[in-house]
């Protein structure tokens, strides 16, 4: 069976996001993301592949509203982090429009982090430590990164692979909504939607065409694969 070209894309509805942080926890658990001590965080070493930015409406008190913007790697079609990596550790998958990170190729120059306008790439200053019993829940499908390695979200590429293999074994195409990154699966109000934008009938294609949809720093020409749905219109 010929491998189809995909355009994996995420939509995030800011009117639905409550800022609960469940997606952050799910991402940590799924991707073996390190947990840092308060002292390390005070040194600026916090690491969350997805984190929640908070914004307030400009209205005067008491008519102010908080909005939450979950920020993760935007899987740019023209990613500024890619051309600066001297060893091709960060590179683009044309087949599925993912910004990949090859851990065992990374030599830790951090050029990619400096050239990333979204600041969603993280450097391992320490070897990870997972106190028992957290060692029992490490995901065997995901590498545990060591000190000196850059890391970031890849739309849970291991889940994409698993869904593709299951569909292949059953001799059928992937269904819309079948691939669920951990954050999407966990979000209580279903603020996150994931899918293949190249399928015109997919839910993600409809959300990307929504009049509320916008992309972060689009004027830089990065062609992000994450669409945000502007908040506020249903609260006005
Ligand atoms: S889990 Fe959903 S509602 Fe909670 S912070 Fe993440 S995106 Fe927002």
JSON list of N, CA, C and O and ligand atoms in Angstrom, two decimals, residues 17-23 52 70 187-189 191-192, ligand 1:
[
{"chain": "A", "resi": 17, "resn": "UNK", "atom": "N", "xyz": [-10.87, 26.37, 26.00]},
{"chain": "A", "resi": 17, "resn": "UNK", "atom": "CA", "xyz": [-9.78, 26.08, 26.95]},
{"chain": "A", "resi": 17, "resn": "UNK", "atom": "C", "xyz": [-10.03, 26.80, 28.27]},
{"chain": "A", "resi": 17, "resn": "UNK", "atom": "O", "xyz": [-10.25, 28.00, 28.30]},
{"chain": "A", "resi": 18, "resn": "UNK", "atom": "N", "xyz": [-9.99, 26.03, 29.36]},
{"chain": "A", "resi": 18, "resn": "UNK", "atom": "CA", "xyz": [-10.20, 26.59, 30.70]},
{"chain": "A", "resi": 18, "resn": "UNK", "atom": "C", "xyz": [-8.88, 26.78, 31.44]},
{"chain": "A", "resi": 18, "resn": "UNK", "atom": "O", "xyz": [-8.89, 27.20, 32.61]},
{"chain": "A", "resi": 19, "resn": "UNK", "atom": "N", "xyz": [-7.77, 26.43, 30.81]},
{"chain": "A", "resi": 19, "resn": "UNK", "atom": "CA", "xyz": [-6.47, 26.58, 31.47]},
{"chain": "A", "resi": 19, "resn": "UNK", "atom": "C", "xyz": [-6.23, 25.56, 32.56]},
{"chain": "A", "resi": 19, "resn": "UNK", "atom": "O", "xyz": [-5.39, 25.79, 33.44]},
{"chain": "A", "resi": 20, "resn": "UNK", "atom": "N", "xyz": [-6.93, 24.43, 32.50]},
{"chain": "A", "resi": 20, "resn": "UNK", "atom": "CA", "xyz": [-6.83, 23.45, 33.59]},
{"chain": "A", "resi": 20, "resn": "UNK", "atom": "C", "xyz": [-5.45, 22.80, 33.69]},
{"chain": "A", "resi": 20, "resn": "UNK", "atom": "O", "xyz": [-5.05, 22.35, 34.75]},
{"chain": "A", "resi": 21, "resn": "UNK", "atom": "N", "xyz": [-4.74, 22.70, 32.58]},
{"chain": "A", "resi": 21, "resn": "UNK", "atom": "CA", "xyz": [-3.40, 22.12, 32.60]},
{"chain": "A", "resi": 21, "resn": "UNK", "atom": "C", "xyz": [-3.37, 20.61, 32.44]},
{"chain": "A", "resi": 21, "resn": "UNK", "atom": "O", "xyz": [-2.28, 20.00, 32.51]},
{"chain": "A", "resi": 22, "resn": "UNK", "atom": "N", "xyz": [-4.52, 19.97, 32.20]},
{"chain": "A", "resi": 22, "resn": "UNK", "atom": "CA", "xyz": [-4.52, 18.51, 32.02]},
{"chain": "A", "resi": 22, "resn": "UNK", "atom": "C", "xyz": [-3.67, 18.10, 30.82]},
{"chain": "A", "resi": 22, "resn": "UNK", "atom": "O", "xyz": [-3.01, 17.06, 30.84]},
{"chain": "A", "resi": 23, "resn": "UNK", "atom": "N", "xyz": [-3.67, 18.93, 29.77]},
{"chain": "A", "resi": 23, "resn": "UNK", "atom": "CA", "xyz": [-2.87, 18.61, 28.59]},
{"chain": "A", "resi": 23, "resn": "UNK", "atom": "C", "xyz": [-1.38, 18.60, 28.93]},
{"chain": "A", "resi": 23, "resn": "UNK", "atom": "O", "xyz": [-0.62, 17.80, 28.39]},
{"chain": "A", "resi": 52, "resn": "UNK", "atom": "N", "xyz": [0.74, 26.71, 29.17]},
{"chain": "A", "resi": 52, "resn": "UNK", "atom": "CA", "xyz": [-0.47, 27.52, 29.00]},
{"chain": "A", "resi": 52, "resn": "UNK", "atom": "C", "xyz": [-0.13, 28.99, 29.22]},
{"chain": "A", "resi": 52, "resn": "UNK", "atom": "O", "xyz": [0.27, 29.39, 30.31]},
{"chain": "A", "resi": 70, "resn": "UNK", "atom": "N", "xyz": [-2.81, 27.42, 24.95]},
{"chain": "A", "resi": 70, "resn": "UNK", "atom": "CA", "xyz": [-1.83, 26.33, 25.08]},
{"chain": "A", "resi": 70, "resn": "UNK", "atom": "C", "xyz": [-0.78, 26.47, 23.96]},
{"chain": "A", "resi": 70, "resn": "UNK", "atom": "O", "xyz": [-1.13, 26.53, 22.79]},
{"chain": "A", "resi": 187, "resn": "UNK", "atom": "N", "xyz": [-7.86, 16.52, 27.02]},
{"chain": "A", "resi": 187, "resn": "UNK", "atom": "CA", "xyz": [-8.50, 17.82, 27.24]},
{"chain": "A", "resi": 187, "resn": "UNK", "atom": "C", "xyz": [-9.97, 17.65, 27.62]},
{"chain": "A", "resi": 187, "resn": "UNK", "atom": "O", "xyz": [-10.78, 17.18, 26.81]},
{"chain": "A", "resi": 188, "resn": "UNK", "atom": "N", "xyz": [-10.39, 18.04, 28.84]},
{"chain": "A", "resi": 188, "resn": "UNK", "atom": "CA", "xyz": [-11.78, 17.81, 29.27]},
{"chain": "A", "resi": 188, "resn": "UNK", "atom": "C", "xyz": [-12.83, 18.48, 28.37]},
{"chain": "A", "resi": 188, "resn": "UNK", "atom": "O", "xyz": [-13.83, 17.85, 28.03]},
{"chain": "A", "resi": 189, "resn": "UNK", "atom": "N", "xyz": [-12.65, 19.76, 27.95]},
{"chain": "A", "resi": 189, "resn": "UNK", "atom": "CA", "xyz": [-13.69, 20.36, 27.09]},
{"chain": "A", "resi": 189, "resn": "UNK", "atom": "C", "xyz": [-13.46, 20.16, 25.60]},
{"chain": "A", "resi": 189, "resn": "UNK", "atom": "O", "xyz": [-14.10, 20.82, 24.79]},
{"chain": "A", "resi": 191, "resn": "UNK", "atom": "N", "xyz": [-11.01, 21.09, 23.71]},
{"chain": "A", "resi": 191, "resn": "UNK", "atom": "CA", "xyz": [-10.56, 22.33, 23.07]},
{"chain": "A", "resi": 191, "resn": "UNK", "atom": "C", "xyz": [-9.56, 22.05, 21.95]},
{"chain": "A", "resi": 191, "resn": "UNK", "atom": "O", "xyz": [-9.34, 22.90, 21.09]},
{"chain": "A", "resi": 192, "resn": "UNK", "atom": "N", "xyz": [-8.94, 20.87, 21.98]},
{"chain": "A", "resi": 192, "resn": "UNK", "atom": "CA", "xyz": [-7.92, 20.52, 21.00]},
{"chain": "A", "resi": 192, "resn": "UNK", "atom": "C", "xyz": [-8.47, 19.50, 20.01]},
{"chain": "A", "resi": 192, "resn": "UNK", "atom": "O", "xyz": [-9.11, 18.52, 20.41]},
{"chain": "B", "resi": 1, "resn": "LIG", "atom": "S1", "xyz": [-6.50, 20.31, 28.87]},
{"chain": "B", "resi": 1, "resn": "LIG", "atom": "FE1", "xyz": [-7.75, 21.51, 27.43]},
{"chain": "B", "resi": 1, "resn": "LIG", "atom": "S2", "xyz": [-8.86, 22.96, 28.72]},
{"chain": "B", "resi": 1, "resn": "LIG", "atom": "FE2", "xyz": [-7.15, 22.17, 29.98]},
{"chain": "B", "resi": 1, "resn": "LIG", "atom": "S3", "xyz": [-5.47, 23.65, 29.61]},
{"chain": "B", "resi": 1, "resn": "LIG", "atom": "FE3", "xyz": [-5.19, 22.00, 28.10]},
{"chain": "B", "resi": 1, "resn": "LIG", "atom": "S4", "xyz": [-6.27, 22.73, 26.24]},
{"chain": "B", "resi": 1, "resn": "LIG", "atom": "FE4", "xyz": [-6.99, 24.00, 27.97]}
]
